[in-house]
Short mmCIF file of C-alpha atoms and ligand atoms in Angstrom, two decimals:
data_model
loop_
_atom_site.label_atom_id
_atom_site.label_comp_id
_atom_site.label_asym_id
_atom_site.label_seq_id
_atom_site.Cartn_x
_atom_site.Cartn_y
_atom_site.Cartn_z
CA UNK N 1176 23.63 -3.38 19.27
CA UNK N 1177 20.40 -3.07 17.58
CA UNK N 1178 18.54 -6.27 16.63
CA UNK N 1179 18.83 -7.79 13.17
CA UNK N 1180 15.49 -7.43 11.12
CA UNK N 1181 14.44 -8.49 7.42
CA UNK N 1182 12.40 -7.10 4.85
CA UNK N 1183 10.50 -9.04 2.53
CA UNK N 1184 8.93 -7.45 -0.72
CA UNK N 1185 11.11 -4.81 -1.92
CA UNK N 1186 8.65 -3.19 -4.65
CA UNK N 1187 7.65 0.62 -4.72
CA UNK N 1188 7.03 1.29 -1.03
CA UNK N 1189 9.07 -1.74 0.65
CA UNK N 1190 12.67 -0.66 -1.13
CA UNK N 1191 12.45 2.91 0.09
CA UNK N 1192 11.33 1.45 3.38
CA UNK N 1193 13.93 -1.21 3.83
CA UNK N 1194 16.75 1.36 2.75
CA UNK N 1195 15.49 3.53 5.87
CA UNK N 1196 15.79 0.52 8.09
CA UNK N 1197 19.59 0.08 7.06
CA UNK N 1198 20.28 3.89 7.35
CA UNK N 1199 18.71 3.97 10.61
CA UNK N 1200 21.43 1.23 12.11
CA UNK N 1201 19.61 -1.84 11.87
CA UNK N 1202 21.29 -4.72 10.48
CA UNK N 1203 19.59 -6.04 7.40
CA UNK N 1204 18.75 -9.11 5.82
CA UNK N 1205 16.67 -8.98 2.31
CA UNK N 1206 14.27 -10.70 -0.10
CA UNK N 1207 12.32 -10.20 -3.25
CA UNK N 1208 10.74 -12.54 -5.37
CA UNK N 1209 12.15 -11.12 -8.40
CA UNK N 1210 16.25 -10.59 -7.20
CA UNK N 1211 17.03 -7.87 -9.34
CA UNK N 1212 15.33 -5.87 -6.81
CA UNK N 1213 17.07 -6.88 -3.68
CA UNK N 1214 20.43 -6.87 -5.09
CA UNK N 1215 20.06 -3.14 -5.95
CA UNK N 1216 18.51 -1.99 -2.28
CA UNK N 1217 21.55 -4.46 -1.18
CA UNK N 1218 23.96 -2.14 -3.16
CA UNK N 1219 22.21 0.88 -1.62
CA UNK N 1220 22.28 0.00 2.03
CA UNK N 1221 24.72 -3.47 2.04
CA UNK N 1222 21.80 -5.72 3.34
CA UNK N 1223 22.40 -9.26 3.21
CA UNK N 1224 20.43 -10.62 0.36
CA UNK N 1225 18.63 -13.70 1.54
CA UNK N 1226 18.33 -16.76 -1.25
CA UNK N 1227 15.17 -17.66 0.52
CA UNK N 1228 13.01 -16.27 2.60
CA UNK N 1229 13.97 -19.46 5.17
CA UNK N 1230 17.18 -18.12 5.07
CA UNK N 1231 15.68 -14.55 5.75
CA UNK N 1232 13.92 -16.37 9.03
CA UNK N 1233 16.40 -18.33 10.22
CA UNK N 1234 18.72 -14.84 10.85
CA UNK N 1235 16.64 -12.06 12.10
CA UNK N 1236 14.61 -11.15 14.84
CA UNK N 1237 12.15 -9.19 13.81
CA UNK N 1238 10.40 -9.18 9.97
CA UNK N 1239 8.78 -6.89 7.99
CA UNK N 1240 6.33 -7.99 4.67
CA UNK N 1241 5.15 -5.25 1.91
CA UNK N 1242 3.96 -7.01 -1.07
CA UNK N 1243 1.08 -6.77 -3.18
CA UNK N 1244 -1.69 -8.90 -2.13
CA UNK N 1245 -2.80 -12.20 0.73
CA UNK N 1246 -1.85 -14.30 -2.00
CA UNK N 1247 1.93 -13.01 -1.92
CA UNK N 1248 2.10 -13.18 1.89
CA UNK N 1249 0.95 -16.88 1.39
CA UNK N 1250 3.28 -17.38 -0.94
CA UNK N 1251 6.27 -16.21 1.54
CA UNK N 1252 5.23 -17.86 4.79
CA UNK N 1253 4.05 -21.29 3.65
CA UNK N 1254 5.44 -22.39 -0.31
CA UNK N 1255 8.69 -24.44 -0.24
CA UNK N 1256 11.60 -22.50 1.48
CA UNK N 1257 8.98 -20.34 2.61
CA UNK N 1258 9.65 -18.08 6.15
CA UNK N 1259 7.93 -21.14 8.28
CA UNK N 1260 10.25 -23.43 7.58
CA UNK N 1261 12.38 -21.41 9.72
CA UNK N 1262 10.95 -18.94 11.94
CA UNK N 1263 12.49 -18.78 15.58
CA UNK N 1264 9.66 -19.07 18.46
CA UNK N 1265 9.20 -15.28 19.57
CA UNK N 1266 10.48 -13.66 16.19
CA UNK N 1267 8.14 -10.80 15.93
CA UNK N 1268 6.28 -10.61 12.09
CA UNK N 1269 5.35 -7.00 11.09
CA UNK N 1270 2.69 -7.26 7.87
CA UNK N 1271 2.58 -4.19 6.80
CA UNK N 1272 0.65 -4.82 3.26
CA UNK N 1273 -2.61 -3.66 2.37
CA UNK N 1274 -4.48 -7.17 2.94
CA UNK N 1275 -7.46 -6.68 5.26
CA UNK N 1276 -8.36 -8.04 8.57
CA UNK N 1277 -9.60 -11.49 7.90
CA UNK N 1278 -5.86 -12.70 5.82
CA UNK N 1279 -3.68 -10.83 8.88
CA UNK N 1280 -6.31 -12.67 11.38
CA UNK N 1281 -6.00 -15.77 9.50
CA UNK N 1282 -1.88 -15.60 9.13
CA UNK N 1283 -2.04 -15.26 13.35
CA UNK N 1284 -3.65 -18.79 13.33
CA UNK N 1285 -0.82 -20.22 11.53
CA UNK N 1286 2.13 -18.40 12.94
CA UNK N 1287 0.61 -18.64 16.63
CA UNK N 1288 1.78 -22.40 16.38
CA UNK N 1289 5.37 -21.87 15.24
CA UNK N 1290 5.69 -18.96 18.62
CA UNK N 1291 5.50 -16.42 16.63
CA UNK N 1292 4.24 -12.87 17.49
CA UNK N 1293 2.39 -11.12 14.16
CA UNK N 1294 1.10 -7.54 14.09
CA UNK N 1295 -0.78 -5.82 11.48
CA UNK N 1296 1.03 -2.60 10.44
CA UNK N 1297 -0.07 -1.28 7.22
CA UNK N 1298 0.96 2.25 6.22
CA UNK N 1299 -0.13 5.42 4.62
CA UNK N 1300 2.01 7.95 2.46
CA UNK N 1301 3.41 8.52 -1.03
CA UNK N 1302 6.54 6.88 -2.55
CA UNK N 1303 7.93 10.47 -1.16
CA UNK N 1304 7.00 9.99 1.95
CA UNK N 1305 8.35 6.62 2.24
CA UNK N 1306 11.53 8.04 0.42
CA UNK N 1307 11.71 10.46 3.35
CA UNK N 1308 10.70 7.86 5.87
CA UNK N 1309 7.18 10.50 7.00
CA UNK N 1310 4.49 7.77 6.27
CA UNK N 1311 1.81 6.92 8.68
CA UNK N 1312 1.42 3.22 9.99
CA UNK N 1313 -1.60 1.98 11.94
CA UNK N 1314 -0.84 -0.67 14.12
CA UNK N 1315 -3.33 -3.90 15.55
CA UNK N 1316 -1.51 -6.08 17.91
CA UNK N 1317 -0.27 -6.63 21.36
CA UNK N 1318 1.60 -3.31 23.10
CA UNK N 1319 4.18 -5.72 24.37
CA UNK N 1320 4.97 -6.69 20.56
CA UNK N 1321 4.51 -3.03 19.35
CA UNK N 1322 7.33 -1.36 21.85
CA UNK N 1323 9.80 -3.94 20.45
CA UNK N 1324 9.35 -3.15 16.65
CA UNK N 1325 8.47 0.45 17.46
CA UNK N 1326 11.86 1.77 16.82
CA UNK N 1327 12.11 -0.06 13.64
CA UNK N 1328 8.52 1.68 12.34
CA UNK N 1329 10.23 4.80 13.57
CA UNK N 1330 12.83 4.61 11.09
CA UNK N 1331 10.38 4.46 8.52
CA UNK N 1332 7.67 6.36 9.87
CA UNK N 1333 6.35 9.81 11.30
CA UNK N 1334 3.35 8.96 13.56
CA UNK N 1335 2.57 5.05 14.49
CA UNK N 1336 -0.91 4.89 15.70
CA UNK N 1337 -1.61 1.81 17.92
CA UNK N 1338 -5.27 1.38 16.73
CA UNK N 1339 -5.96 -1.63 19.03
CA UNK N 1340 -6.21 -6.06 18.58
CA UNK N 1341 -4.61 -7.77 15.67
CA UNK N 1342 -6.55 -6.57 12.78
CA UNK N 1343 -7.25 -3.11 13.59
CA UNK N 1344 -4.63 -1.82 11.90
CA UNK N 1345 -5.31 -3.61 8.66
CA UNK N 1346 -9.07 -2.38 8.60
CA UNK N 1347 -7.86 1.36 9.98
CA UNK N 1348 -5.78 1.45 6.00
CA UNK N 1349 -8.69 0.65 4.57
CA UNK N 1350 -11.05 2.78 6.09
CA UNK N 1351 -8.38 5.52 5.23
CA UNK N 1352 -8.41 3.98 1.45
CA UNK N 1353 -11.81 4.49 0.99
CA UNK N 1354 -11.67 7.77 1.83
CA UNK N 1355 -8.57 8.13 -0.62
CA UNK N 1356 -10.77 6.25 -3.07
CA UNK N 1357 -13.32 8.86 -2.93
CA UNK N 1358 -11.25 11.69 -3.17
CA UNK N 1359 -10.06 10.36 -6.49
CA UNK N 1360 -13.29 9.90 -7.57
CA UNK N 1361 -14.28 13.78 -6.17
CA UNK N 1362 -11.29 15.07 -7.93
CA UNK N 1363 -11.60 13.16 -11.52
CA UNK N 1364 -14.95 14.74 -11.41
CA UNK N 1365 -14.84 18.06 -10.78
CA UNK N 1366 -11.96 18.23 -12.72
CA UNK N 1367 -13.86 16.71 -15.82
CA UNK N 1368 -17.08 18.73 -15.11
CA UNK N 1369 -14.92 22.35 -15.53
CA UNK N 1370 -13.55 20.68 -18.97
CA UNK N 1371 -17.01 19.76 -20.27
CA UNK N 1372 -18.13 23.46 -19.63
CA UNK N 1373 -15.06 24.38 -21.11
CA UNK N 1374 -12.32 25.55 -18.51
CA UNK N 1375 -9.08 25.07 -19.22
CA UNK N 1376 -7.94 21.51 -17.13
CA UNK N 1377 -4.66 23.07 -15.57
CA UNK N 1378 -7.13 26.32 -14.51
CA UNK N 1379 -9.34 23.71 -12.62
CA UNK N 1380 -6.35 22.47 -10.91
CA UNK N 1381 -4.97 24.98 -10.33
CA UNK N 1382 -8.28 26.22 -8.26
CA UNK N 1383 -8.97 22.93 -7.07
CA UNK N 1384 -5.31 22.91 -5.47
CA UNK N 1385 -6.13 26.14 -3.84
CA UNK N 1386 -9.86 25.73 -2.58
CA UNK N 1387 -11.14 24.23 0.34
CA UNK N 1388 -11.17 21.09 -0.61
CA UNK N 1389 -7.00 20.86 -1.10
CA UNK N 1390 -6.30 17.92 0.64
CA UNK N 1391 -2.49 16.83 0.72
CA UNK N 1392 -3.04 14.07 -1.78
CA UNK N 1393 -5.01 16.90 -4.37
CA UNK N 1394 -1.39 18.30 -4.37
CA UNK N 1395 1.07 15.39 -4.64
CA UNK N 1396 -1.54 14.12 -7.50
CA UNK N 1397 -1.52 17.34 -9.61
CA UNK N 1398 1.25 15.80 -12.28
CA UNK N 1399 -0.64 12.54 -12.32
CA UNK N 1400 -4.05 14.59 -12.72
CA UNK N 1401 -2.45 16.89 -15.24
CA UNK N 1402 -0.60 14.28 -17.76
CA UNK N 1403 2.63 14.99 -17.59
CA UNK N 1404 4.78 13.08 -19.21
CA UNK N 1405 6.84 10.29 -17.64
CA UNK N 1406 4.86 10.24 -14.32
CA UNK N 1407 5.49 6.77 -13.07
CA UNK N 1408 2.04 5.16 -12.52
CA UNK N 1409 1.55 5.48 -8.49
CA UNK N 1410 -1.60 3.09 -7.80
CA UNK N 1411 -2.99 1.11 -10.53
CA UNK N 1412 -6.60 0.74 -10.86
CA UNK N 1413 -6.36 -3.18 -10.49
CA UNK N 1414 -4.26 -2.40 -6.93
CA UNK N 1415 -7.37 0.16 -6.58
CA UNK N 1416 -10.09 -2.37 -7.09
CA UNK N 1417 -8.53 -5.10 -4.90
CA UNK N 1418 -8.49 -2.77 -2.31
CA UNK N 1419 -11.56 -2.34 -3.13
CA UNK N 1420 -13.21 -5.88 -3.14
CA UNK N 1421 -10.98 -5.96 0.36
CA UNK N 1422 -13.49 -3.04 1.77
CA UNK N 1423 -16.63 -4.39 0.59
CA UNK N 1424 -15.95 -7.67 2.23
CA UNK N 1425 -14.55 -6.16 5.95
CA UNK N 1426 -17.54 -3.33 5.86
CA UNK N 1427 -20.10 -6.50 5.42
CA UNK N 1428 -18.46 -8.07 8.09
CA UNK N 1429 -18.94 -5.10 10.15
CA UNK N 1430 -22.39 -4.62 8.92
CA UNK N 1431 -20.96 -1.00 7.97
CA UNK N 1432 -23.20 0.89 4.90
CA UNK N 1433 -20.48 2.23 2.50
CA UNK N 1434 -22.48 3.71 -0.23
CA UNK N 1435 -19.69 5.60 -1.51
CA UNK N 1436 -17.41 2.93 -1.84
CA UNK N 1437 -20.05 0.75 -3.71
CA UNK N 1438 -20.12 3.62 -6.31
CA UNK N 1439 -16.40 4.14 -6.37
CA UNK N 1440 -15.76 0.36 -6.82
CA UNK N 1441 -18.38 0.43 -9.68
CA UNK N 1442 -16.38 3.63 -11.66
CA UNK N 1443 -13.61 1.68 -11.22
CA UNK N 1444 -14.70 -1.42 -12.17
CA UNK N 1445 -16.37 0.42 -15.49
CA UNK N 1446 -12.70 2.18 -16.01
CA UNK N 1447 -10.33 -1.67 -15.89
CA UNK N 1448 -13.60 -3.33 -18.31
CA UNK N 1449 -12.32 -0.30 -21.04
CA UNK N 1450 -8.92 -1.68 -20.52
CA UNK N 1451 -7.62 0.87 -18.01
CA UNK N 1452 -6.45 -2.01 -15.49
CA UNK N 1453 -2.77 -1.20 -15.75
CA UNK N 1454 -3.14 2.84 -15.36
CA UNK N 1455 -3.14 4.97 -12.61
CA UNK N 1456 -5.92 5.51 -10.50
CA UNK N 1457 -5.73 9.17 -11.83
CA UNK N 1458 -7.07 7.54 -14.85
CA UNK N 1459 -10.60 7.38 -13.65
CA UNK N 1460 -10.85 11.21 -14.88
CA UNK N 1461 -10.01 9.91 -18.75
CA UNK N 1462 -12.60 7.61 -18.34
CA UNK N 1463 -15.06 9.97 -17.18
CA UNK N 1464 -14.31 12.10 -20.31
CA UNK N 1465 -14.71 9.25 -22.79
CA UNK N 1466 -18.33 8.53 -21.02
CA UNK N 1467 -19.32 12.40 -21.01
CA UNK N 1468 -18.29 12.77 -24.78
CA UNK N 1469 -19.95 9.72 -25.49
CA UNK N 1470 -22.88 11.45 -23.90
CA UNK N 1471 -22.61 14.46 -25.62
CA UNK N 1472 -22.84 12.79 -29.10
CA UNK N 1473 -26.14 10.85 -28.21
P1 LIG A 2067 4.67 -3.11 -5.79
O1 LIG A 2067 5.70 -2.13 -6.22
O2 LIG A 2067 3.72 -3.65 -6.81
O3 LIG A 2067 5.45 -4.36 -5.11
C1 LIG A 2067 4.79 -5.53 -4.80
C2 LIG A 2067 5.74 -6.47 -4.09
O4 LIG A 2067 5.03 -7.70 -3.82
C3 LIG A 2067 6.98 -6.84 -4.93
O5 LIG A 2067 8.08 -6.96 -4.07
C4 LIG A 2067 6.57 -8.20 -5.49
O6 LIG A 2067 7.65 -9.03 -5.85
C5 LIG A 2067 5.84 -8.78 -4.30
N1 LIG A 2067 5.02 -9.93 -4.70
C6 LIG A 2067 3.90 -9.93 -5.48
N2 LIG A 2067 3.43 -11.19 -5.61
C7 LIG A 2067 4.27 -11.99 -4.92
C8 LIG A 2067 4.30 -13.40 -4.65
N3 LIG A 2067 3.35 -14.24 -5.13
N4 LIG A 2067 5.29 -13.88 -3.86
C9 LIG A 2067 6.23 -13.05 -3.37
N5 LIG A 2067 6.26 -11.71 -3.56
C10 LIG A 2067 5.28 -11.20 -4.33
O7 LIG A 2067 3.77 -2.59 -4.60
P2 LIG A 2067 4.08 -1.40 -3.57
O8 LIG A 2067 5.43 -1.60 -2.97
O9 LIG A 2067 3.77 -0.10 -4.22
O10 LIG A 2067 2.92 -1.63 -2.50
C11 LIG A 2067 2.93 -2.74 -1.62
C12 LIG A 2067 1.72 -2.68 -0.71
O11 LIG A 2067 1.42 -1.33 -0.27
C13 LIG A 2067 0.44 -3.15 -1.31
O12 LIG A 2067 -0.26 -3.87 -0.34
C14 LIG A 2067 -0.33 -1.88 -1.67
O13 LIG A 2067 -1.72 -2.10 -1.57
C15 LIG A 2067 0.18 -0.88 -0.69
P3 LIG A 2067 8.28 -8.94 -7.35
O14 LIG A 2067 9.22 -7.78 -7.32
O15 LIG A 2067 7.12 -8.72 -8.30
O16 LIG A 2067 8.95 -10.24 -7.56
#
């Protein structure tokens, strides 16, 4: 019998996750904030919907977060009916958000005292790699705590990385981030310097896609870089530029020069001040246009 597990923050990523969970055999217990969203991954997979995430503690062995920011996690371990209220000694906590070392460090303080067991487990991939269970999660923690959820990540993953201690893995996503960060940037403007000497944009892509530089996410990005219609927004700039602040402050603490990122974190920051918060990240390209045409008419 596999052990029971719950899944907490069942947005873009986490519902895709938690439904690969259920299919893989594990029994399920969910929670959202916002129930809607659990009730539909519980008509999916037939997870138990929690009512709280004390209830979600109180039943599962193992537990899995993916929400949006420290402040969410926060909100799930510690406000009332929150997971501490009843969190078994040795359930193991998987965080698996994009929060940085210093909140995961922080949480393993706090849960340390209730006999808990955290590890940092943060993930890389699309929404269709999560869909088909192929992301890439980068684990800080103890081994002993890592071979027991290691199945579980399995069902949701194609290569788990142990990176090394608690915290590892948090700073490993956002070293990959910034890299992801700057490819965006790269992309919007090469794309946007072919347009201002007058190539057709789907031409540029279409090179782009096919030159050197055609890194996996310069191909699942195409219909975001392209304007299609309808394309969902994948990563918000104001996601983006948390990340972001998240980077600057774990690359000081590291002493790490990230010149780049500074730069990227500035476009960015440029882009969400012209009211761009809400778009995708692909939008950094239309904001380099409106500054280049802006040029142009000087
Ligand atoms: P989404 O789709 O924006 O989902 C965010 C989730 O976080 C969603 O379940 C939210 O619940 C939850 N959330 C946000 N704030 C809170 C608070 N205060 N309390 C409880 N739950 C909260 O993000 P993704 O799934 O795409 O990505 C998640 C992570 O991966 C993130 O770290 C990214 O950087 C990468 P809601 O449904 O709004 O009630």
């Amino acid at each position: 019998m596999k052990p029971t597990v719950g899944f907490l923050g069942l947005g873009a990523m986490g519902s895709l996750m938690a439904a690969n969970l259920a299919r893989a055999g594990f029994p399920l217990w969910i929670y959202n904030r916002t129930r809607g969203k659990a009730d539909a991954v519980a008509m999916e997979t037939g997870a138990r919907v929690a009512s709280s995430p004390a209830e979600l503690a109180g039943n599962v062995r193992a537990l899995f977060t993916m929400v949006s920011a420290a402040r969410a996690l926060d909100d799930l371990y510690f406000a009332t009916h929150g997971l501490a209220e009843s969190l078994k000694p040795g359930t193991i906590c998987v965080e698996m958000s994009t929060v940085g070392p210093r909140a995961v460090i922080e949480l393993e303080r706090k849960l340390s005292t209730l006999g808990c067991h955290l590890i940092d487990a943060p993930v890389s991939g699309s929404i269709a790699l999560a869909r088909q269970a192929r992301l890439t999660v980068m684990v800080g923690g103890s081994a002993e705590d890592l071979a027991f959820v290691r199945p579980m990540l399995n069902a949701v993953a194609e290569s788990v990385f142990h990176v090394g201690a608690l915290g590892t893995g948090a700073t490993m996503k956002l070293a990959v981030n910034t890299i992801i960060f700057g490819l965006n940037q790269a992309l919007a403007e090469g794309l946007v310097f072919a347009e201002c000497a007058g190539i057709s944009r789907k031409t540029a892509y279409d090179v782009i896609e096919n030159s050197a530089v055609a890194a996996p996410f310069v191909h699942y990005r195409r219909d975001a870089f392209l304007e299609k219609q309808n394309i969902p927004v994948g990563f918000s700039l104001h996601l983006a530029q948390k990340d972001l602040q998240l980077i600057e402050t774990a690359g000081r603490a590291c002493s790490a020069f990230l010149p780049q990122m500074a730069l990227n974190c500035k476009v960015i920051t440029d882009a969400i001040a012209d009211g761009r918060g809400a778009e995708d990240v692909s939008a950094v390209a239309n904001h380099l246009r409106k500054v280049s045409l802006e040029k142009k008419r000087d």
